[in-house]
């Protein structure tokens, strides 16, 4: 179930009603009542999940979801106790179901600083907007013209810079967000339909653990369903992008212009050089180093340094670079006529 501090849960619907509104056909269980959406792996009897790729067939067979949305060829693999909706575009149908069952809490009303602050040591500068349910810990400062969305929790001794926006986020102690940071915006999730691409509702959160620093104009997207997590004492430079569902370890360092795609996992003490880029669903081991400008398209084992595009172990990259330079220099320039 999405966090109720950030998402409203709307009235439940029957499987038949859902199917009618999302463009699917009921295979069985049309009378079952569904109140939430969830992934196959964590859905319960009141939730609807979907199969978007056959590589998740094992998760489909084991799911506890009350209803599943599947393509016609996967019906035989569904658990017998689950209601089933058949759709040619299961992910798009699930996205539409998400919008019918959950809605982000809107910033319809602001509260006063005194209502949000733990005590009088909290400083809220002019122009700050605080949504309902915001809580700010002792000794924290919220700088001018920042917007803190409904339900956001901010720990003690934090500094939230000017013109920052924070939503759908839980923040630990001693966290610093520099000017213009954007925390908790919707992750980049889209899926195809007959009418073209459509957005997938993003129902997760951002968790910033103790001691995290986020540089100016950097962006950290909230999770699609699970959380985006930044581990303790990780330091993020200016103009860095961290995509949805990433789990970044403790004491990571990310230099400016680093881009981390969705669902990346990094261990503790990983270093990213400036303008490094990491593809989605990549795992980077503890203590690894990604050189400046590297493009990571494969998992990096713990402790290794990778460079180049596509990134590879640095010794291999240097050997190939030296060989290529020698080949180029060995070519004689054509004689002038």
GROMACS .gro file of C-alpha atoms in nm:
model
  337
    1UNK     CA    1   0.000   0.000   0.000
    2UNK     CA    2   0.143   0.342  -0.089
    3UNK     CA    3   0.235   0.563   0.209
    4UNK     CA    4  -0.085   0.736   0.321
    5UNK     CA    5   0.109   1.050   0.419
    6UNK     CA    6   0.169   1.108   0.049
    7UNK     CA    7  -0.109   0.922  -0.137
    8UNK     CA    8  -0.483   0.904  -0.088
    9UNK     CA    9  -0.640   0.562  -0.129
   10UNK     CA   10  -0.964   0.601  -0.321
   11UNK     CA   11  -1.279   0.390  -0.308
   12UNK     CA   12  -1.223   0.021  -0.388
   13UNK     CA   13  -1.360  -0.123  -0.711
   14UNK     CA   14  -1.467  -0.466  -0.826
   15UNK     CA   15  -1.251  -0.649  -1.077
   16UNK     CA   16  -1.531  -0.614  -1.332
   17UNK     CA   17  -1.549  -0.236  -1.281
   18UNK     CA   18  -1.172  -0.207  -1.309
   19UNK     CA   19  -1.162  -0.412  -1.627
   20UNK     CA   20  -1.429  -0.193  -1.786
   21UNK     CA   21  -1.234   0.124  -1.709
   22UNK     CA   22  -0.886   0.004  -1.804
   23UNK     CA   23  -0.971  -0.170  -2.129
   24UNK     CA   24  -0.930  -0.532  -2.016
   25UNK     CA   25  -1.148  -0.840  -2.018
   26UNK     CA   26  -1.237  -1.038  -1.705
   27UNK     CA   27  -1.116  -1.396  -1.726
   28UNK     CA   28  -1.238  -1.487  -1.376
   29UNK     CA   29  -1.321  -1.331  -1.042
   30UNK     CA   30  -1.514  -1.026  -1.161
   31UNK     CA   31  -1.689  -0.982  -0.823
   32UNK     CA   32  -1.369  -0.956  -0.621
   33UNK     CA   33  -1.307  -0.616  -0.459
   34UNK     CA   34  -0.969  -0.448  -0.514
   35UNK     CA   35  -0.845  -0.154  -0.308
   36UNK     CA   36  -0.482  -0.100  -0.408
   37UNK     CA   37  -0.209  -0.170  -0.662
   38UNK     CA   38   0.124  -0.342  -0.596
   39UNK     CA   39   0.403  -0.535  -0.770
   40UNK     CA   40   0.363  -0.911  -0.806
   41UNK     CA   41   0.617  -0.980  -0.533
   42UNK     CA   42   0.451  -0.773  -0.259
   43UNK     CA   43   0.081  -0.770  -0.352
   44UNK     CA   44  -0.176  -0.906  -0.107
   45UNK     CA   45  -0.531  -1.029  -0.155
   46UNK     CA   46  -0.670  -0.676  -0.184
   47UNK     CA   47  -0.424  -0.559  -0.451
   48UNK     CA   48  -0.396  -0.578  -0.828
   49UNK     CA   49  -0.062  -0.656  -0.997
   50UNK     CA   50   0.049  -0.718  -1.354
   51UNK     CA   51   0.284  -0.929  -1.564
   52UNK     CA   52   0.480  -0.702  -1.795
   53UNK     CA   53   0.756  -0.940  -1.903
   54UNK     CA   54   0.777  -1.318  -1.924
   55UNK     CA   55   1.098  -1.311  -1.716
   56UNK     CA   56   0.870  -1.248  -1.418
   57UNK     CA   57   0.671  -1.567  -1.477
   58UNK     CA   58   0.797  -1.718  -1.150
   59UNK     CA   59   0.681  -1.410  -0.959
   60UNK     CA   60   0.339  -1.443  -1.126
   61UNK     CA   61   0.307  -1.805  -1.021
   62UNK     CA   62   0.396  -1.717  -0.660
   63UNK     CA   63   0.203  -1.391  -0.622
   64UNK     CA   64  -0.055  -1.340  -0.348
   65UNK     CA   65  -0.230  -1.065  -0.545
   66UNK     CA   66  -0.608  -1.065  -0.541
   67UNK     CA   67  -0.610  -0.984  -0.911
   68UNK     CA   68  -0.351  -0.997  -1.186
   69UNK     CA   69  -0.346  -0.830  -1.528
   70UNK     CA   70  -0.181  -1.053  -1.787
   71UNK     CA   71  -0.162  -1.106  -2.164
   72UNK     CA   72  -0.384  -1.384  -2.296
   73UNK     CA   73  -0.095  -1.630  -2.333
   74UNK     CA   74  -0.013  -1.607  -1.961
   75UNK     CA   75  -0.357  -1.690  -1.822
   76UNK     CA   76  -0.263  -2.056  -1.769
   77UNK     CA   77   0.027  -1.950  -1.545
   78UNK     CA   78  -0.180  -1.741  -1.303
   79UNK     CA   79  -0.248  -1.863  -0.948
   80UNK     CA   80  -0.590  -2.035  -0.937
   81UNK     CA   81  -0.710  -1.823  -0.643
   82UNK     CA   82  -0.641  -1.488  -0.819
   83UNK     CA   83  -0.893  -1.296  -1.025
   84UNK     CA   84  -0.762  -1.237  -1.377
   85UNK     CA   85  -0.794  -0.949  -1.623
   86UNK     CA   86  -0.662  -1.007  -1.975
   87UNK     CA   87  -0.505  -0.711  -2.152
   88UNK     CA   88  -0.288  -0.665  -2.460
   89UNK     CA   89  -0.100  -0.392  -2.267
   90UNK     CA   90  -0.085  -0.513  -1.903
   91UNK     CA   91   0.146  -0.239  -1.775
   92UNK     CA   92  -0.068   0.036  -1.926
   93UNK     CA   93  -0.381  -0.124  -1.779
   94UNK     CA   94  -0.212  -0.143  -1.438
   95UNK     CA   95  -0.113   0.224  -1.467
   96UNK     CA   96  -0.475   0.316  -1.532
   97UNK     CA   97  -0.582   0.106  -1.233
   98UNK     CA   98  -0.326   0.293  -1.021
   99UNK     CA   99  -0.485   0.624  -1.110
  100UNK     CA  100  -0.830   0.488  -1.021
  101UNK     CA  101  -0.723   0.360  -0.677
  102UNK     CA  102  -0.457   0.609  -0.558
  103UNK     CA  103  -0.402   0.983  -0.583
  104UNK     CA  104  -0.113   1.199  -0.460
  105UNK     CA  105  -0.205   1.420  -0.165
  106UNK     CA  106  -0.236   1.771  -0.306
  107UNK     CA  107  -0.085   2.082  -0.152
  108UNK     CA  108  -0.423   2.248  -0.112
  109UNK     CA  109  -0.348   2.419   0.218
  110UNK     CA  110  -0.031   2.544   0.386
  111UNK     CA  111   0.039   2.519   0.758
  112UNK     CA  112   0.236   2.755   0.979
  113UNK     CA  113   0.598   2.703   1.077
  114UNK     CA  114   0.497   2.660   1.440
  115UNK     CA  115   0.263   2.377   1.346
  116UNK     CA  116   0.543   2.191   1.165
  117UNK     CA  117   0.842   2.263   1.392
  118UNK     CA  118   0.959   2.041   1.675
  119UNK     CA  119   1.054   2.348   1.880
  120UNK     CA  120   1.157   2.713   1.856
  121UNK     CA  121   1.507   2.626   1.728
  122UNK     CA  122   1.363   2.557   1.381
  123UNK     CA  123   1.411   2.848   1.139
  124UNK     CA  124   1.174   2.897   0.848
  125UNK     CA  125   1.277   3.183   0.618
  126UNK     CA  126   1.039   3.409   0.421
  127UNK     CA  127   0.845   3.260   0.132
  128UNK     CA  128   0.853   2.898   0.251
  129UNK     CA  129   0.540   2.688   0.190
  130UNK     CA  130   0.474   2.390   0.416
  131UNK     CA  131   0.207   2.133   0.330
  132UNK     CA  132  -0.019   1.961   0.578
  133UNK     CA  133   0.150   1.693   0.784
  134UNK     CA  134   0.503   1.833   0.744
  135UNK     CA  135   0.728   1.784   1.046
  136UNK     CA  136   1.065   1.957   1.095
  137UNK     CA  137   1.316   1.843   1.357
  138UNK     CA  138   1.502   2.051   1.613
  139UNK     CA  139   1.775   2.283   1.484
  140UNK     CA  140   1.679   2.262   1.116
  141UNK     CA  141   1.659   2.559   0.878
  142UNK     CA  142   1.433   2.590   0.575
  143UNK     CA  143   1.559   2.865   0.345
  144UNK     CA  144   1.364   3.119   0.144
  145UNK     CA  145   1.104   3.026  -0.118
  146UNK     CA  146   1.131   2.652  -0.063
  147UNK     CA  147   0.823   2.428  -0.095
  148UNK     CA  148   0.787   2.126   0.134
  149UNK     CA  149   0.502   1.902   0.018
  150UNK     CA  150   0.237   1.735   0.234
  151UNK     CA  151   0.355   1.465   0.473
  152UNK     CA  152   0.730   1.527   0.433
  153UNK     CA  153   0.932   1.449   0.746
  154UNK     CA  154   1.259   1.638   0.806
  155UNK     CA  155   1.501   1.535   1.079
  156UNK     CA  156   1.715   1.741   1.315
  157UNK     CA  157   1.995   1.984   1.223
  158UNK     CA  158   1.909   1.982   0.853
  159UNK     CA  159   1.960   2.269   0.610
  160UNK     CA  160   1.717   2.289   0.319
  161UNK     CA  161   1.841   2.556   0.078
  162UNK     CA  162   1.646   2.823  -0.105
  163UNK     CA  163   1.414   2.741  -0.396
  164UNK     CA  164   1.418   2.369  -0.315
  165UNK     CA  165   1.114   2.146  -0.366
  166UNK     CA  166   1.068   1.835  -0.154
  167UNK     CA  167   0.779   1.592  -0.179
  168UNK     CA  168   0.702   1.227  -0.099
  169UNK     CA  169   1.022   1.220   0.108
  170UNK     CA  170   1.151   1.115   0.451
  171UNK     CA  171   1.470   1.297   0.553
  172UNK     CA  172   1.706   1.194   0.833
  173UNK     CA  173   1.923   1.411   1.057
  174UNK     CA  174   2.203   1.646   0.941
  175UNK     CA  175   2.091   1.640   0.577
  176UNK     CA  176   2.182   1.931   0.349
  177UNK     CA  177   1.993   2.014   0.030
  178UNK     CA  178   2.148   2.300  -0.163
  179UNK     CA  179   1.963   2.562  -0.366
  180UNK     CA  180   1.732   2.440  -0.640
  181UNK     CA  181   1.742   2.069  -0.552
  182UNK     CA  182   1.433   1.871  -0.658
  183UNK     CA  183   1.357   1.577  -0.433
  184UNK     CA  184   1.068   1.336  -0.483
  185UNK     CA  185   0.944   1.429  -0.829
  186UNK     CA  186   0.781   1.152  -1.032
  187UNK     CA  187   1.029   0.909  -1.185
  188UNK     CA  188   1.054   0.869  -1.561
  189UNK     CA  189   0.810   0.587  -1.618
  190UNK     CA  190   0.610   0.542  -1.936
  191UNK     CA  191   0.454   0.256  -2.125
  192UNK     CA  192   0.309   0.209  -2.471
  193UNK     CA  193  -0.059   0.202  -2.560
  194UNK     CA  194  -0.250   0.199  -2.887
  195UNK     CA  195  -0.281   0.576  -2.852
  196UNK     CA  196   0.089   0.630  -2.779
  197UNK     CA  197   0.300   0.654  -2.465
  198UNK     CA  198   0.138   0.714  -2.126
  199UNK     CA  199   0.283   0.801  -1.788
  200UNK     CA  200   0.293   0.537  -1.515
  201UNK     CA  201   0.189   0.675  -1.173
  202UNK     CA  202   0.484   0.681  -0.935
  203UNK     CA  203   0.368   0.562  -0.592
  204UNK     CA  204   0.695   0.534  -0.400
  205UNK     CA  205   0.901   0.766  -0.181
  206UNK     CA  206   1.251   0.906  -0.142
  207UNK     CA  207   1.447   0.818   0.173
  208UNK     CA  208   1.746   1.041   0.252
  209UNK     CA  209   1.936   0.888   0.542
  210UNK     CA  210   2.143   1.075   0.802
  211UNK     CA  211   2.425   1.299   0.682
  212UNK     CA  212   2.333   1.305   0.312
  213UNK     CA  213   2.426   1.612   0.107
  214UNK     CA  214   2.255   1.693  -0.224
  215UNK     CA  215   2.407   1.963  -0.444
  216UNK     CA  216   2.244   2.256  -0.618
  217UNK     CA  217   1.995   2.177  -0.895
  218UNK     CA  218   2.029   1.802  -0.848
  219UNK     CA  219   1.725   1.575  -0.885
  220UNK     CA  220   1.629   1.257  -0.700
  221UNK     CA  221   1.312   1.087  -0.824
  222UNK     CA  222   1.075   0.899  -0.598
  223UNK     CA  223   1.027   0.528  -0.652
  224UNK     CA  224   0.775   0.381  -0.892
  225UNK     CA  225   0.635   0.170  -0.608
  226UNK     CA  226   0.925   0.085  -0.378
  227UNK     CA  227   1.153   0.361  -0.247
  228UNK     CA  228   1.451   0.548  -0.384
  229UNK     CA  229   1.707   0.536  -0.103
  230UNK     CA  230   2.024   0.743  -0.052
  231UNK     CA  231   2.246   0.587   0.215
  232UNK     CA  232   2.404   0.755   0.516
  233UNK     CA  233   2.669   1.021   0.458
  234UNK     CA  234   2.650   1.000   0.078
  235UNK     CA  235   2.759   1.326  -0.087
  236UNK     CA  236   2.601   1.432  -0.416
  237UNK     CA  237   2.742   1.721  -0.621
  238UNK     CA  238   2.557   1.979  -0.829
  239UNK     CA  239   2.353   1.882  -1.137
  240UNK     CA  240   2.331   1.512  -1.055
  241UNK     CA  241   2.034   1.293  -1.156
  242UNK     CA  242   1.929   0.986  -0.955
  243UNK     CA  243   1.643   0.792  -1.112
  244UNK     CA  244   1.353   0.612  -0.947
  245UNK     CA  245   1.401   0.299  -0.736
  246UNK     CA  246   1.776   0.347  -0.700
  247UNK     CA  247   1.931   0.221  -0.377
  248UNK     CA  248   2.257   0.408  -0.318
  249UNK     CA  249   2.487   0.282  -0.042
  250UNK     CA  250   2.655   0.468   0.241
  251UNK     CA  251   2.944   0.708   0.189
  252UNK     CA  252   2.904   0.725  -0.188
  253UNK     CA  253   3.051   1.027  -0.368
  254UNK     CA  254   2.890   1.155  -0.691
  255UNK     CA  255   3.064   1.433  -0.881
  256UNK     CA  256   2.876   1.685  -1.094
  257UNK     CA  257   2.668   1.580  -1.395
  258UNK     CA  258   2.656   1.215  -1.290
  259UNK     CA  259   2.343   1.041  -1.419
  260UNK     CA  260   2.207   0.729  -1.250
  261UNK     CA  261   1.926   0.549  -1.432
  262UNK     CA  262   1.637   0.378  -1.257
  263UNK     CA  263   1.674   0.072  -1.031
  264UNK     CA  264   2.052   0.101  -0.992
  265UNK     CA  265   2.202  -0.042  -0.674
  266UNK     CA  266   2.541   0.067  -0.540
  267UNK     CA  267   2.731  -0.066  -0.242
  268UNK     CA  268   2.901   0.141   0.026
  269UNK     CA  269   3.197   0.370  -0.051
  270UNK     CA  270   3.140   0.388  -0.428
  271UNK     CA  271   3.285   0.689  -0.614
  272UNK     CA  272   3.139   0.833  -0.935
  273UNK     CA  273   3.354   1.073  -1.136
  274UNK     CA  274   3.206   1.375  -1.307
  275UNK     CA  275   2.963   1.308  -1.590
  276UNK     CA  276   2.958   0.934  -1.525
  277UNK     CA  277   2.647   0.761  -1.657
  278UNK     CA  278   2.494   0.436  -1.535
  279UNK     CA  279   2.231   0.232  -1.724
  280UNK     CA  280   1.920   0.097  -1.555
  281UNK     CA  281   1.911  -0.213  -1.333
  282UNK     CA  282   2.290  -0.210  -1.284
  283UNK     CA  283   2.459  -0.327  -0.963
  284UNK     CA  284   2.785  -0.160  -0.855
  285UNK     CA  285   2.980  -0.339  -0.584
  286UNK     CA  286   3.118  -0.197  -0.260
  287UNK     CA  287   3.421   0.027  -0.298
  288UNK     CA  288   3.401   0.040  -0.678
  289UNK     CA  289   3.504   0.351  -0.871
  290UNK     CA  290   3.346   0.484  -1.189
  291UNK     CA  291   3.581   0.715  -1.378
  292UNK     CA  292   3.475   1.055  -1.507
  293UNK     CA  293   3.273   1.033  -1.828
  294UNK     CA  294   3.236   0.654  -1.808
  295UNK     CA  295   2.921   0.490  -1.943
  296UNK     CA  296   2.833   0.187  -1.729
  297UNK     CA  297   2.626  -0.076  -1.911
  298UNK     CA  298   2.717  -0.384  -1.702
  299UNK     CA  299   2.751  -0.472  -1.333
  300UNK     CA  300   3.077  -0.362  -1.169
  301UNK     CA  301   3.232  -0.602  -0.913
  302UNK     CA  302   3.330  -0.473  -0.571
  303UNK     CA  303   3.654  -0.279  -0.551
  304UNK     CA  304   3.712  -0.238  -0.925
  305UNK     CA  305   3.772   0.082  -1.121
  306UNK     CA  306   3.600   0.111  -1.459
  307UNK     CA  307   3.645   0.369  -1.732
  308UNK     CA  308   3.546   0.439  -2.093
  309UNK     CA  309   3.233   0.397  -2.298
  310UNK     CA  310   3.111   0.136  -2.266
  311UNK     CA  311   3.287   0.120  -1.930
  312UNK     CA  312   3.526  -0.168  -1.863
  313UNK     CA  313   3.805  -0.239  -1.613
  314UNK     CA  314   4.050   0.048  -1.624
  315UNK     CA  315   4.355  -0.162  -1.714
  316UNK     CA  316   4.170  -0.305  -2.011
  317UNK     CA  317   4.054   0.044  -2.110
  318UNK     CA  318   4.408   0.183  -2.091
  319UNK     CA  319   4.557  -0.108  -2.292
  320UNK     CA  320   4.298  -0.059  -2.564
  321UNK     CA  321   4.350   0.318  -2.566
  322UNK     CA  322   4.729   0.282  -2.597
  323UNK     CA  323   4.695   0.021  -2.872
  324UNK     CA  324   4.457   0.244  -3.066
  325UNK     CA  325   4.692   0.543  -3.030
  326UNK     CA  326   4.983   0.335  -3.159
  327UNK     CA  327   4.780   0.215  -3.455
  328UNK     CA  328   4.685   0.570  -3.542
  329UNK     CA  329   5.039   0.706  -3.512
  330UNK     CA  330   5.184   0.421  -3.722
  331UNK     CA  331   4.981   0.525  -4.023
  332UNK     CA  332   5.188   0.750  -4.249
  333UNK     CA  333   5.021   1.068  -4.360
  334UNK     CA  334   4.950   1.071  -4.736
  335UNK     CA  335   5.207   1.263  -4.939
  336UNK     CA  336   5.103   1.594  -5.087
  337UNK     CA  337   5.069   1.586  -5.464
   0.00000   0.00000   0.00000
